Amino acid sequence: MFDIDLWREIFQSINMNRTRSLLSGFTVAFAILLFTILFGIANGLQNTFAEAFVDDANNSIFIRSGRTTKAHKGLQAGRQIQLKNEDLDYVKNDFDDKVEFITARIYKNFQVSYKGEQNNYNLRAVHPDHQFLEKTKIKEGRYINQNDLNNRTKTVVIGRLVEEDLFLKTRALGKYINLGGIQFKVIGVFTDDGGDNEERLIYMPVSTAQYLYGNNDYVDQINLTYNPEMDYDQALGFSTLLTKKLKNRFSVARSDQRAIRVRNMAEGTKAISQMTVGLTFIILVIGFGTLIAGIVGVSNIMIFIVKERTKEIGIRKALGASPKSIVSIILIESILITAIAGYVGLLIGVGVLEAVGPSLKEYFIKDPGVSNGLVIGATLTLIIAGAIAGYLPAKKASRIKPIIALRND
């Protein structure tokens, strides 16, 4: 395998057939280049989809209310449907085995200040389970707990950027901030993978907001996560049943699409999953199709090489060369061309993805690239494919009888 004369002969053969070797190598390189770029784009799309859901649990369901658009059971259209604490308790109790986490939301906006620093921030009044729906990560301190709800404590959990904005020279934990003229104690600081907007939020107990800002039990929204053991069809069936039950509860017509709105993340994740599988299949077909074309090209060039070297092979056999040595020469030459050309294609493909990656964000393709496993797998595939492509003509050459080879014109 490491015979100097053998390798010298292989490189001489490649040099004598430079045009054919280059064309064959180009076919393989282009196939791997296309394969790499397509897989990189597919990964970029998957990264975009993953980023879209990074801020919320994938099994989330959002319940919102609005005005009725149709008369129903003697009630006129235009009624405002108002969600309350009792509606959250109804969903929690009646669907206990289907609900994982559940929380209400109340939306507010306040001017918030600490000493000389102030700014406007959005506030969400929530239940403790909200942390798991929103994938909130506590950086320091703690999140809202049941004791805060029971006692209507004047406590808040602030985002990382709120702390940076207001607390320039000190930490926020344990300090009091002025929120709409009322002092609240900061009990925690959180981070969120959803981006800067999510980290400029403030959370407080829902019971505190209801008591201070309306003295009622109204909520703007109910969010929950369904049992993660449910499959897509079960999850969609659950949200359909939930919609039906809530419409009956509020005397809303079944065809009214605005009074009670239930959005299930399973709808989006199922569609994205199906599209991703379809896209991956198409890429595999195109990628392997081009790869096979490259392998066929290598096989063709090896057939021509064998034909041109028929007399030489005959002389070798007449001088006592074994079939194994003849197969080795042609086989190694095939593997060498395939491996080098394929690796060059990989390098160019990765380089193209690195160069154009940032500009693809506007087309919803984020951080396109290929994994190390894919690169190694593709390289090994090329080596094996090159061996297969060269084996058949090599085996045929080894069986040529010396007398027949020497008669060949």
mmCIF file of C-alpha atoms in Angstrom:
data_model
loop_
_atom_site.group_PDB
_atom_site.id
_atom_site.type_symbol
_atom_site.label_atom_id
_atom_site.label_comp_id
_atom_site.label_asym_id
_atom_site.label_seq_id
_atom_site.Cartn_x
_atom_site.Cartn_y
_atom_site.Cartn_z
ATOM 1 C CA MET A 1 0.000 0.000 0.000
ATOM 2 C CA PHE A 2 2.907 2.311 0.813
ATOM 3 C CA ASP A 3 5.170 1.121 -2.009
ATOM 4 C CA ILE A 4 6.864 4.219 -3.487
ATOM 5 C CA ASP A 5 6.920 2.706 -6.971
ATOM 6 C CA LEU A 6 3.226 1.945 -6.731
ATOM 7 C CA TRP A 7 2.324 5.516 -5.783
ATOM 8 C CA ARG A 8 4.658 6.930 -8.421
ATOM 9 C CA GLU A 9 2.898 4.851 -11.024
ATOM 10 C CA ILE A 10 -0.535 5.997 -9.807
ATOM 11 C CA PHE A 11 0.397 9.663 -10.034
ATOM 12 C CA GLN A 12 1.956 9.134 -13.462
ATOM 13 C CA SER A 13 -1.303 7.576 -14.632
ATOM 14 C CA ILE A 14 -3.302 10.521 -13.310
ATOM 15 C CA ASN A 15 -0.884 12.956 -14.924
ATOM 16 C CA MET A 16 -1.127 11.191 -18.294
ATOM 17 C CA ASN A 17 -4.927 11.468 -18.153
ATOM 18 C CA ARG A 18 -5.153 14.941 -16.644
ATOM 19 C CA THR A 19 -8.202 16.104 -18.604
ATOM 20 C CA ARG A 20 -10.249 13.052 -17.824
ATOM 21 C CA SER A 21 -9.110 13.004 -14.208
ATOM 22 C CA LEU A 22 -9.973 16.681 -13.783
ATOM 23 C CA LEU A 23 -13.412 16.256 -15.360
ATOM 24 C CA SER A 24 -14.109 13.239 -13.190
ATOM 25 C CA GLY A 25 -12.883 15.063 -10.081
ATOM 26 C CA PHE A 26 -14.957 18.120 -10.990
ATOM 27 C CA THR A 27 -18.103 15.984 -11.165
ATOM 28 C CA VAL A 28 -17.468 14.600 -7.672
ATOM 29 C CA ALA A 29 -16.463 17.998 -6.244
ATOM 30 C CA PHE A 30 -19.564 19.666 -7.654
ATOM 31 C CA ALA A 31 -21.769 16.893 -6.285
ATOM 32 C CA ILE A 32 -20.365 17.294 -2.766
ATOM 33 C CA LEU A 33 -20.426 21.098 -3.071
ATOM 34 C CA LEU A 34 -24.124 21.018 -3.935
ATOM 35 C CA PHE A 35 -24.779 18.416 -1.240
ATOM 36 C CA THR A 36 -23.068 20.584 1.412
ATOM 37 C CA ILE A 37 -24.819 23.812 0.416
ATOM 38 C CA LEU A 38 -28.254 22.176 0.331
ATOM 39 C CA PHE A 39 -27.783 20.593 3.750
ATOM 40 C CA GLY A 40 -26.443 23.874 5.106
ATOM 41 C CA ILE A 41 -29.534 25.747 3.898
ATOM 42 C CA ALA A 42 -31.791 23.052 5.376
ATOM 43 C CA ASN A 43 -30.016 23.412 8.722
ATOM 44 C CA GLY A 44 -30.404 27.196 8.479
ATOM 45 C CA LEU A 45 -34.169 26.827 8.005
ATOM 46 C CA GLN A 46 -34.341 24.474 10.972
ATOM 47 C CA ASN A 47 -32.417 27.018 13.068
ATOM 48 C CA THR A 48 -34.951 29.681 12.078
ATOM 49 C CA PHE A 49 -37.846 27.449 13.072
ATOM 50 C CA ALA A 50 -36.166 26.559 16.359
ATOM 51 C CA GLU A 51 -35.558 30.235 17.130
ATOM 52 C CA ALA A 52 -39.227 31.030 16.502
ATOM 53 C CA PHE A 53 -40.192 28.636 19.314
ATOM 54 C CA VAL A 54 -37.235 29.224 21.634
ATOM 55 C CA ASP A 55 -39.172 31.690 23.807
ATOM 56 C CA ASP A 56 -42.243 29.531 24.478
ATOM 57 C CA ALA A 57 -42.867 25.900 25.319
ATOM 58 C CA ASN A 58 -43.634 23.892 22.182
ATOM 59 C CA ASN A 59 -46.748 22.427 23.803
ATOM 60 C CA SER A 60 -48.317 25.795 24.664
ATOM 61 C CA ILE A 61 -51.950 26.786 24.187
ATOM 62 C CA PHE A 62 -53.060 30.440 24.356
ATOM 63 C CA ILE A 63 -56.647 31.423 25.207
ATOM 64 C CA ARG A 64 -57.810 34.959 24.405
ATOM 65 C CA SER A 65 -61.211 36.599 24.434
ATOM 66 C CA GLY A 66 -62.835 39.295 22.295
ATOM 67 C CA ARG A 67 -66.276 40.472 21.195
ATOM 68 C CA THR A 68 -68.946 38.217 19.790
ATOM 69 C CA THR A 69 -69.693 38.648 16.105
ATOM 70 C CA LYS A 70 -72.898 36.615 16.025
ATOM 71 C CA ALA A 71 -76.108 36.580 18.076
ATOM 72 C CA HIS A 72 -76.600 33.376 20.073
ATOM 73 C CA LYS A 73 -79.238 32.084 22.485
ATOM 74 C CA GLY A 74 -81.033 35.420 22.554
ATOM 75 C CA LEU A 75 -77.830 37.366 23.206
ATOM 76 C CA GLN A 76 -76.841 40.104 20.763
ATOM 77 C CA ALA A 77 -73.634 40.306 18.793
ATOM 78 C CA GLY A 78 -70.959 42.664 20.079
ATOM 79 C CA ARG A 79 -70.785 41.309 23.649
ATOM 80 C CA GLN A 80 -67.372 41.602 25.284
ATOM 81 C CA ILE A 81 -66.224 38.250 26.647
ATOM 82 C CA GLN A 82 -64.159 38.730 29.805
ATOM 83 C CA LEU A 83 -61.949 35.974 31.175
ATOM 84 C CA LYS A 84 -61.753 35.673 34.981
ATOM 85 C CA ASN A 85 -59.966 33.684 37.664
ATOM 86 C CA GLU A 86 -62.854 31.244 37.784
ATOM 87 C CA ASP A 87 -62.345 30.450 34.085
ATOM 88 C CA LEU A 88 -58.728 29.542 34.748
ATOM 89 C CA ASP A 89 -59.851 27.319 37.638
ATOM 90 C CA TYR A 90 -62.462 25.722 35.350
ATOM 91 C CA VAL A 91 -59.861 24.797 32.722
ATOM 92 C CA LYS A 92 -57.428 23.585 35.376
ATOM 93 C CA ASN A 93 -59.958 21.400 37.197
ATOM 94 C CA ASP A 94 -61.960 20.031 34.266
ATOM 95 C CA PHE A 95 -58.893 19.148 32.190
ATOM 96 C CA ASP A 96 -56.529 18.255 35.015
ATOM 97 C CA ASP A 97 -55.034 15.184 33.309
ATOM 98 C CA LYS A 98 -54.440 17.108 30.079
ATOM 99 C CA VAL A 99 -52.907 20.290 31.570
ATOM 100 C CA GLU A 100 -49.239 20.421 32.562
ATOM 101 C CA PHE A 101 -48.804 24.093 33.566
ATOM 102 C CA ILE A 102 -51.323 26.934 33.541
ATOM 103 C CA THR A 103 -51.183 30.685 34.172
ATOM 104 C CA ALA A 104 -53.161 33.843 33.586
ATOM 105 C CA ARG A 105 -51.726 37.015 32.115
ATOM 106 C CA ILE A 106 -52.600 40.647 32.723
ATOM 107 C CA TYR A 107 -50.839 43.222 30.548
ATOM 108 C CA LYS A 108 -49.827 46.672 31.840
ATOM 109 C CA ASN A 109 -47.339 49.389 31.016
ATOM 110 C CA PHE A 110 -45.748 51.654 33.618
ATOM 111 C CA GLN A 111 -43.060 54.233 34.090
ATOM 112 C CA VAL A 112 -40.542 52.568 36.378
ATOM 113 C CA SER A 113 -37.842 54.389 38.319
ATOM 114 C CA TYR A 114 -35.006 53.740 40.726
ATOM 115 C CA LYS A 115 -33.396 56.807 42.241
ATOM 116 C CA GLY A 116 -32.501 59.029 39.253
ATOM 117 C CA GLU A 117 -33.020 56.445 36.527
ATOM 118 C CA GLN A 118 -36.403 55.800 34.894
ATOM 119 C CA ASN A 119 -37.957 54.248 31.796
ATOM 120 C CA ASN A 120 -41.212 52.762 30.501
ATOM 121 C CA TYR A 121 -41.605 48.983 30.657
ATOM 122 C CA ASN A 122 -44.267 46.422 29.846
ATOM 123 C CA LEU A 123 -45.502 44.418 32.802
ATOM 124 C CA ARG A 124 -47.081 40.981 32.922
ATOM 125 C CA ALA A 125 -49.001 39.839 35.987
ATOM 126 C CA VAL A 126 -48.789 36.045 36.080
ATOM 127 C CA HIS A 127 -48.969 32.828 38.099
ATOM 128 C CA PRO A 128 -45.859 30.861 39.151
ATOM 129 C CA ASP A 129 -46.336 28.327 36.296
ATOM 130 C CA HIS A 130 -45.648 31.117 33.811
ATOM 131 C CA GLN A 131 -41.917 30.553 34.289
ATOM 132 C CA PHE A 132 -42.151 27.167 32.587
ATOM 133 C CA LEU A 133 -44.378 28.322 29.738
ATOM 134 C CA GLU A 134 -42.082 31.226 28.893
ATOM 135 C CA LYS A 135 -38.829 29.309 29.558
ATOM 136 C CA THR A 136 -37.706 32.097 31.875
ATOM 137 C CA LYS A 137 -34.244 31.556 33.388
ATOM 138 C CA ILE A 138 -33.623 33.022 36.831
ATOM 139 C CA LYS A 139 -30.256 34.743 36.917
ATOM 140 C CA GLU A 140 -30.461 35.877 40.513
ATOM 141 C CA GLY A 141 -33.010 35.534 43.310
ATOM 142 C CA ARG A 142 -36.265 33.670 42.640
ATOM 143 C CA TYR A 143 -39.472 33.696 40.614
ATOM 144 C CA ILE A 144 -42.997 34.467 41.814
ATOM 145 C CA ASN A 145 -44.392 31.723 44.098
ATOM 146 C CA GLN A 146 -47.741 30.703 45.550
ATOM 147 C CA ASN A 147 -47.092 32.645 48.746
ATOM 148 C CA ASP A 148 -46.818 35.845 46.691
ATOM 149 C CA LEU A 149 -50.231 35.106 45.161
ATOM 150 C CA ASN A 150 -51.892 34.283 48.470
ATOM 151 C CA ASN A 151 -50.582 37.425 50.207
ATOM 152 C CA ARG A 152 -50.756 39.775 47.182
ATOM 153 C CA THR A 153 -47.162 40.792 47.836
ATOM 154 C CA LYS A 154 -45.738 43.879 46.194
ATOM 155 C CA THR A 155 -42.884 42.021 44.580
ATOM 156 C CA VAL A 156 -41.554 41.893 41.045
ATOM 157 C CA VAL A 157 -39.125 39.885 38.941
ATOM 158 C CA ILE A 158 -37.310 42.045 36.406
ATOM 159 C CA GLY A 159 -35.490 41.267 33.162
ATOM 160 C CA ARG A 160 -31.723 41.483 32.800
ATOM 161 C CA LEU A 161 -31.923 44.637 30.659
ATOM 162 C CA VAL A 162 -34.260 46.350 33.129
ATOM 163 C CA GLU A 163 -31.566 45.878 35.764
ATOM 164 C CA GLU A 164 -28.914 47.248 33.402
ATOM 165 C CA ASP A 165 -31.077 50.290 32.576
ATOM 166 C CA LEU A 166 -32.029 51.277 36.119
ATOM 167 C CA PHE A 167 -29.295 49.915 38.377
ATOM 168 C CA LEU A 168 -26.123 51.369 36.962
ATOM 169 C CA LYS A 169 -23.838 50.926 39.955
ATOM 170 C CA THR A 170 -25.533 48.287 42.074
ATOM 171 C CA ARG A 171 -27.491 45.056 41.867
ATOM 172 C CA ALA A 172 -31.268 45.089 41.721
ATOM 173 C CA LEU A 173 -31.968 42.110 44.002
ATOM 174 C CA GLY A 174 -33.565 43.241 47.253
ATOM 175 C CA LYS A 175 -33.966 46.861 46.134
ATOM 176 C CA TYR A 176 -37.289 48.714 45.756
ATOM 177 C CA ILE A 177 -38.411 50.255 42.469
ATOM 178 C CA ASN A 178 -41.176 52.785 41.912
ATOM 179 C CA LEU A 179 -43.768 51.304 39.578
ATOM 180 C CA GLY A 180 -46.567 53.732 38.765
ATOM 181 C CA GLY A 181 -46.206 55.456 42.137
ATOM 182 C CA ILE A 182 -46.062 52.251 44.217
ATOM 183 C CA GLN A 183 -42.919 50.693 45.683
ATOM 184 C CA PHE A 184 -42.201 47.061 44.710
ATOM 185 C CA LYS A 185 -39.381 44.864 45.960
ATOM 186 C CA VAL A 186 -37.200 43.149 43.355
ATOM 187 C CA ILE A 187 -37.082 39.463 44.310
ATOM 188 C CA GLY A 188 -35.435 38.153 41.149
ATOM 189 C CA VAL A 189 -33.649 38.951 37.887
ATOM 190 C CA PHE A 190 -34.216 36.755 34.840
ATOM 191 C CA THR A 191 -32.816 36.127 31.375
ATOM 192 C CA ASP A 192 -34.729 34.940 28.320
ATOM 193 C CA ASP A 193 -33.537 33.443 25.029
ATOM 194 C CA GLY A 194 -36.352 35.293 23.255
ATOM 195 C CA GLY A 195 -34.201 38.420 22.865
ATOM 196 C CA ASP A 196 -33.974 41.969 24.213
ATOM 197 C CA ASN A 197 -37.708 42.652 24.230
ATOM 198 C CA GLU A 198 -38.310 39.688 26.516
ATOM 199 C CA GLU A 199 -35.551 40.846 28.855
ATOM 200 C CA ARG A 200 -37.136 44.280 29.217
ATOM 201 C CA LEU A 201 -40.233 42.855 30.879
ATOM 202 C CA ILE A 202 -41.351 42.917 34.511
ATOM 203 C CA TYR A 203 -43.384 40.163 36.174
ATOM 204 C CA MET A 204 -45.587 40.513 39.271
ATOM 205 C CA PRO A 205 -48.154 38.248 41.007
ATOM 206 C CA VAL A 206 -51.470 38.252 39.169
ATOM 207 C CA SER A 207 -53.395 38.667 42.434
ATOM 208 C CA THR A 208 -51.419 41.818 43.277
ATOM 209 C CA ALA A 209 -52.197 43.415 39.900
ATOM 210 C CA GLN A 210 -55.889 42.552 40.222
ATOM 211 C CA TYR A 211 -56.053 44.093 43.684
ATOM 212 C CA LEU A 212 -54.091 47.260 42.913
ATOM 213 C CA TYR A 213 -55.231 48.012 39.362
ATOM 214 C CA GLY A 214 -58.982 47.403 39.268
ATOM 215 C CA ASN A 215 -59.898 45.478 42.401
ATOM 216 C CA ASN A 216 -61.408 42.693 40.282
ATOM 217 C CA ASP A 217 -60.690 39.133 39.164
ATOM 218 C CA TYR A 218 -60.294 39.868 35.443
ATOM 219 C CA VAL A 219 -57.474 38.387 33.351
ATOM 220 C CA ASP A 220 -56.463 39.274 29.803
ATOM 221 C CA GLN A 221 -55.324 35.827 28.731
ATOM 222 C CA ILE A 222 -54.971 32.216 29.911
ATOM 223 C CA ASN A 223 -51.904 30.262 28.838
ATOM 224 C CA LEU A 224 -51.280 26.581 29.454
ATOM 225 C CA THR A 225 -49.176 23.659 28.309
ATOM 226 C CA TYR A 226 -50.805 20.345 27.511
ATOM 227 C CA ASN A 227 -49.516 16.991 28.720
ATOM 228 C CA PRO A 228 -46.255 16.395 26.785
ATOM 229 C CA GLU A 229 -47.149 12.701 26.404
ATOM 230 C CA MET A 230 -49.871 13.699 23.932
ATOM 231 C CA ASP A 231 -49.087 13.318 20.237
ATOM 232 C CA TYR A 232 -49.985 15.978 17.658
ATOM 233 C CA ASP A 233 -53.454 14.629 16.934
ATOM 234 C CA GLN A 234 -54.317 14.310 20.626
ATOM 235 C CA ALA A 235 -53.064 17.842 21.284
ATOM 236 C CA LEU A 236 -55.134 19.275 18.447
ATOM 237 C CA GLY A 237 -58.161 17.324 19.629
ATOM 238 C CA PHE A 238 -57.676 18.749 23.116
ATOM 239 C CA SER A 239 -57.617 22.350 21.892
ATOM 240 C CA THR A 240 -60.729 21.706 19.761
ATOM 241 C CA LEU A 241 -62.562 20.311 22.812
ATOM 242 C CA LEU A 242 -61.328 23.217 24.936
ATOM 243 C CA THR A 243 -62.652 25.736 22.403
ATOM 244 C CA LYS A 244 -66.040 24.003 22.307
ATOM 245 C CA LYS A 245 -66.330 23.916 26.108
ATOM 246 C CA LEU A 246 -65.381 27.576 26.531
ATOM 247 C CA LYS A 247 -67.818 28.699 23.837
ATOM 248 C CA ASN A 248 -70.576 26.808 25.611
ATOM 249 C CA ARG A 249 -69.513 28.339 28.920
ATOM 250 C CA PHE A 250 -69.802 31.879 27.532
ATOM 251 C CA SER A 251 -72.821 31.194 25.290
ATOM 252 C CA VAL A 252 -70.890 31.875 22.109
ATOM 253 C CA ALA A 253 -71.920 30.505 18.705
ATOM 254 C CA ARG A 254 -69.685 27.695 17.443
ATOM 255 C CA SER A 255 -69.054 29.562 14.183
ATOM 256 C CA ASP A 256 -67.968 32.748 16.018
ATOM 257 C CA GLN A 257 -64.211 32.981 15.507
ATOM 258 C CA ARG A 258 -63.481 36.143 17.495
ATOM 259 C CA ALA A 259 -65.169 35.797 20.870
ATOM 260 C CA ILE A 260 -63.026 32.886 22.084
ATOM 261 C CA ARG A 261 -59.685 32.317 20.355
ATOM 262 C CA VAL A 262 -57.618 29.262 21.201
ATOM 263 C CA ARG A 263 -54.213 28.954 19.524
ATOM 264 C CA ASN A 264 -52.361 25.665 19.829
ATOM 265 C CA MET A 265 -48.618 25.621 19.167
ATOM 266 C CA ALA A 266 -49.006 22.012 18.000
ATOM 267 C CA GLU A 267 -50.530 23.330 14.767
ATOM 268 C CA GLY A 268 -47.367 25.236 13.940
ATOM 269 C CA THR A 269 -44.925 22.588 15.149
ATOM 270 C CA LYS A 270 -46.703 19.855 13.181
ATOM 271 C CA ALA A 271 -46.655 21.906 9.970
ATOM 272 C CA ILE A 272 -43.001 22.799 10.488
ATOM 273 C CA SER A 273 -42.083 19.203 11.276
ATOM 274 C CA GLN A 274 -43.780 17.970 8.093
ATOM 275 C CA MET A 275 -42.126 20.663 6.005
ATOM 276 C CA THR A 276 -38.716 19.896 7.518
ATOM 277 C CA VAL A 277 -39.075 16.180 6.803
ATOM 278 C CA GLY A 278 -40.150 16.928 3.224
ATOM 279 C CA LEU A 279 -37.308 19.377 2.693
ATOM 280 C CA THR A 280 -34.754 16.938 4.115
ATOM 281 C CA PHE A 281 -36.036 14.175 1.833
ATOM 282 C CA ILE A 282 -35.785 16.405 -1.244
ATOM 283 C CA ILE A 283 -32.263 17.444 -0.292
ATOM 284 C CA LEU A 284 -31.248 13.829 0.233
ATOM 285 C CA VAL A 285 -32.610 12.860 -3.184
ATOM 286 C CA ILE A 286 -30.853 15.757 -4.937
ATOM 287 C CA GLY A 287 -27.641 15.387 -2.940
ATOM 288 C CA PHE A 288 -27.294 11.647 -3.386
ATOM 289 C CA GLY A 289 -28.373 11.963 -7.010
ATOM 290 C CA THR A 290 -25.509 14.333 -7.736
ATOM 291 C CA LEU A 291 -23.170 12.141 -5.691
ATOM 292 C CA ILE A 292 -24.133 9.088 -7.739
ATOM 293 C CA ALA A 293 -23.529 11.096 -10.911
ATOM 294 C CA GLY A 294 -20.029 11.828 -9.649
ATOM 295 C CA ILE A 295 -19.405 8.190 -8.862
ATOM 296 C CA VAL A 296 -20.551 7.179 -12.344
ATOM 297 C CA GLY A 297 -18.153 9.745 -13.761
ATOM 298 C CA VAL A 298 -15.280 8.229 -11.825
ATOM 299 C CA SER A 299 -16.274 4.748 -12.968
ATOM 300 C CA ASN A 300 -16.328 5.890 -16.603
ATOM 301 C CA ILE A 301 -12.890 7.442 -16.416
ATOM 302 C CA MET A 302 -11.519 4.254 -14.850
ATOM 303 C CA ILE A 303 -13.023 2.193 -17.680
ATOM 304 C CA PHE A 304 -11.250 4.426 -20.224
ATOM 305 C CA ILE A 305 -8.012 4.190 -18.289
ATOM 306 C CA VAL A 306 -8.216 0.401 -18.237
ATOM 307 C CA LYS A 307 -8.914 0.312 -21.976
ATOM 308 C CA GLU A 308 -5.942 2.572 -22.762
ATOM 309 C CA ARG A 309 -3.629 0.532 -20.540
ATOM 310 C CA THR A 310 -4.659 -2.894 -21.877
ATOM 311 C CA LYS A 311 -1.244 -3.645 -23.432
ATOM 312 C CA GLU A 312 0.550 -2.418 -20.340
ATOM 313 C CA ILE A 313 -1.597 -4.696 -18.167
ATOM 314 C CA GLY A 314 -0.851 -7.616 -20.510
ATOM 315 C CA ILE A 315 2.893 -7.015 -20.234
ATOM 316 C CA ARG A 316 2.601 -6.837 -16.426
ATOM 317 C CA LYS A 317 0.762 -10.145 -16.313
ATOM 318 C CA ALA A 318 3.274 -11.714 -18.736
ATOM 319 C CA LEU A 319 6.042 -10.618 -16.354
ATOM 320 C CA GLY A 320 4.290 -12.273 -13.445
ATOM 321 C CA ALA A 321 2.207 -9.445 -11.937
ATOM 322 C CA SER A 322 -0.597 -10.824 -9.762
ATOM 323 C CA PRO A 323 -4.252 -9.860 -10.333
ATOM 324 C CA LYS A 324 -4.219 -8.363 -6.844
ATOM 325 C CA SER A 325 -1.504 -5.847 -7.740
ATOM 326 C CA ILE A 326 -3.364 -4.764 -10.892
ATOM 327 C CA VAL A 327 -6.597 -4.313 -8.950
ATOM 328 C CA SER A 328 -4.728 -2.309 -6.295
ATOM 329 C CA ILE A 329 -3.287 0.175 -8.782
ATOM 330 C CA ILE A 330 -6.612 0.979 -10.426
ATOM 331 C CA LEU A 331 -8.571 0.867 -7.155
ATOM 332 C CA ILE A 332 -6.245 3.230 -5.299
ATOM 333 C CA GLU A 333 -6.274 5.626 -8.244
ATOM 334 C CA SER A 334 -10.082 5.717 -8.174
ATOM 335 C CA ILE A 335 -10.212 6.264 -4.401
ATOM 336 C CA LEU A 336 -7.574 8.995 -4.579
ATOM 337 C CA ILE A 337 -9.401 10.992 -7.254
ATOM 338 C CA THR A 338 -12.737 10.645 -5.478
ATOM 339 C CA ALA A 339 -11.459 11.479 -1.995
ATOM 340 C CA ILE A 340 -9.434 14.542 -3.023
ATOM 341 C CA ALA A 341 -12.168 15.948 -5.266
ATOM 342 C CA GLY A 342 -14.841 15.308 -2.644
ATOM 343 C CA TYR A 343 -12.871 16.981 0.113
ATOM 344 C CA VAL A 344 -12.243 19.999 -2.106
ATOM 345 C CA GLY A 345 -15.997 20.168 -2.752
ATOM 346 C CA LEU A 346 -16.662 20.060 0.990
ATOM 347 C CA LEU A 347 -14.188 22.856 1.686
ATOM 348 C CA ILE A 348 -15.673 25.071 -1.025
ATOM 349 C CA GLY A 349 -19.220 24.319 0.164
ATOM 350 C CA VAL A 350 -18.402 25.212 3.774
ATOM 351 C CA GLY A 351 -16.626 28.356 2.576
ATOM 352 C CA VAL A 352 -19.652 29.428 0.523
ATOM 353 C CA LEU A 353 -21.960 28.927 3.531
ATOM 354 C CA GLU A 354 -19.640 30.936 5.767
ATOM 355 C CA ALA A 355 -19.433 33.751 3.214
ATOM 356 C CA VAL A 356 -23.118 34.113 2.374
ATOM 357 C CA GLY A 357 -24.569 32.994 5.717
ATOM 358 C CA PRO A 358 -25.120 36.479 7.233
ATOM 359 C CA SER A 359 -26.910 37.740 4.105
ATOM 360 C CA LEU A 360 -29.387 34.834 4.181
ATOM 361 C CA LYS A 361 -31.066 35.973 7.416
ATOM 362 C CA GLU A 362 -33.478 38.164 5.450
ATOM 363 C CA TYR A 363 -34.616 34.981 3.693
ATOM 364 C CA PHE A 364 -35.298 33.281 7.063
ATOM 365 C CA ILE A 365 -32.162 31.137 6.889
ATOM 366 C CA LYS A 366 -30.215 31.505 10.143
ATOM 367 C CA ASP A 367 -26.635 30.266 10.606
ATOM 368 C CA PRO A 368 -26.530 27.789 7.693
ATOM 369 C CA GLY A 369 -23.858 25.169 8.147
ATOM 370 C CA VAL A 370 -23.059 21.480 8.230
ATOM 371 C CA SER A 371 -22.105 19.381 11.237
ATOM 372 C CA ASN A 372 -18.748 17.670 11.697
ATOM 373 C CA GLY A 373 -20.553 14.327 11.587
ATOM 374 C CA LEU A 374 -21.954 15.135 8.160
ATOM 375 C CA VAL A 375 -18.523 16.154 6.852
ATOM 376 C CA ILE A 376 -16.906 12.961 8.153
ATOM 377 C CA GLY A 377 -19.788 10.837 6.879
ATOM 378 C CA ALA A 378 -19.656 12.422 3.428
ATOM 379 C CA THR A 379 -15.887 11.908 3.231
ATOM 380 C CA LEU A 380 -16.171 8.240 4.191
ATOM 381 C CA THR A 381 -19.020 7.833 1.713
ATOM 382 C CA LEU A 382 -16.802 9.254 -1.006
ATOM 383 C CA ILE A 383 -13.951 6.896 -0.216
ATOM 384 C CA ILE A 384 -16.237 3.870 -0.217
ATOM 385 C CA ALA A 385 -17.988 5.079 -3.374
ATOM 386 C CA GLY A 386 -14.654 5.659 -5.084
ATOM 387 C CA ALA A 387 -13.589 2.131 -4.222
ATOM 388 C CA ILE A 388 -16.814 0.712 -5.629
ATOM 389 C CA ALA A 389 -16.548 2.871 -8.765
ATOM 390 C CA GLY A 390 -13.028 1.633 -9.464
ATOM 391 C CA TYR A 391 -13.455 -1.983 -8.442
ATOM 392 C CA LEU A 392 -15.430 -3.253 -11.424
ATOM 393 C CA PRO A 393 -13.041 -2.003 -14.150
ATOM 394 C CA ALA A 394 -10.091 -3.054 -11.976
ATOM 395 C CA LYS A 395 -11.468 -6.567 -11.567
ATOM 396 C CA LYS A 396 -12.117 -6.779 -15.303
ATOM 397 C CA ALA A 397 -8.563 -5.662 -16.040
ATOM 398 C CA SER A 398 -7.096 -8.288 -13.731
ATOM 399 C CA ARG A 399 -8.798 -11.055 -15.692
ATOM 400 C CA ILE A 400 -7.374 -10.071 -19.096
ATOM 401 C CA LYS A 401 -5.143 -12.796 -20.534
ATOM 402 C CA PRO A 402 -1.661 -11.563 -21.489
ATOM 403 C CA ILE A 403 -1.882 -12.829 -25.088
ATOM 404 C CA ILE A 404 -5.198 -11.053 -25.643
ATOM 405 C CA ALA A 405 -3.916 -7.826 -24.103
ATOM 406 C CA LEU A 406 -0.771 -7.816 -26.249
ATOM 407 C CA ARG A 407 -2.858 -8.231 -29.428
ATOM 408 C CA ASN A 408 -5.019 -5.208 -28.525
ATOM 409 C CA ASP A 409 -4.637 -2.203 -30.804
#
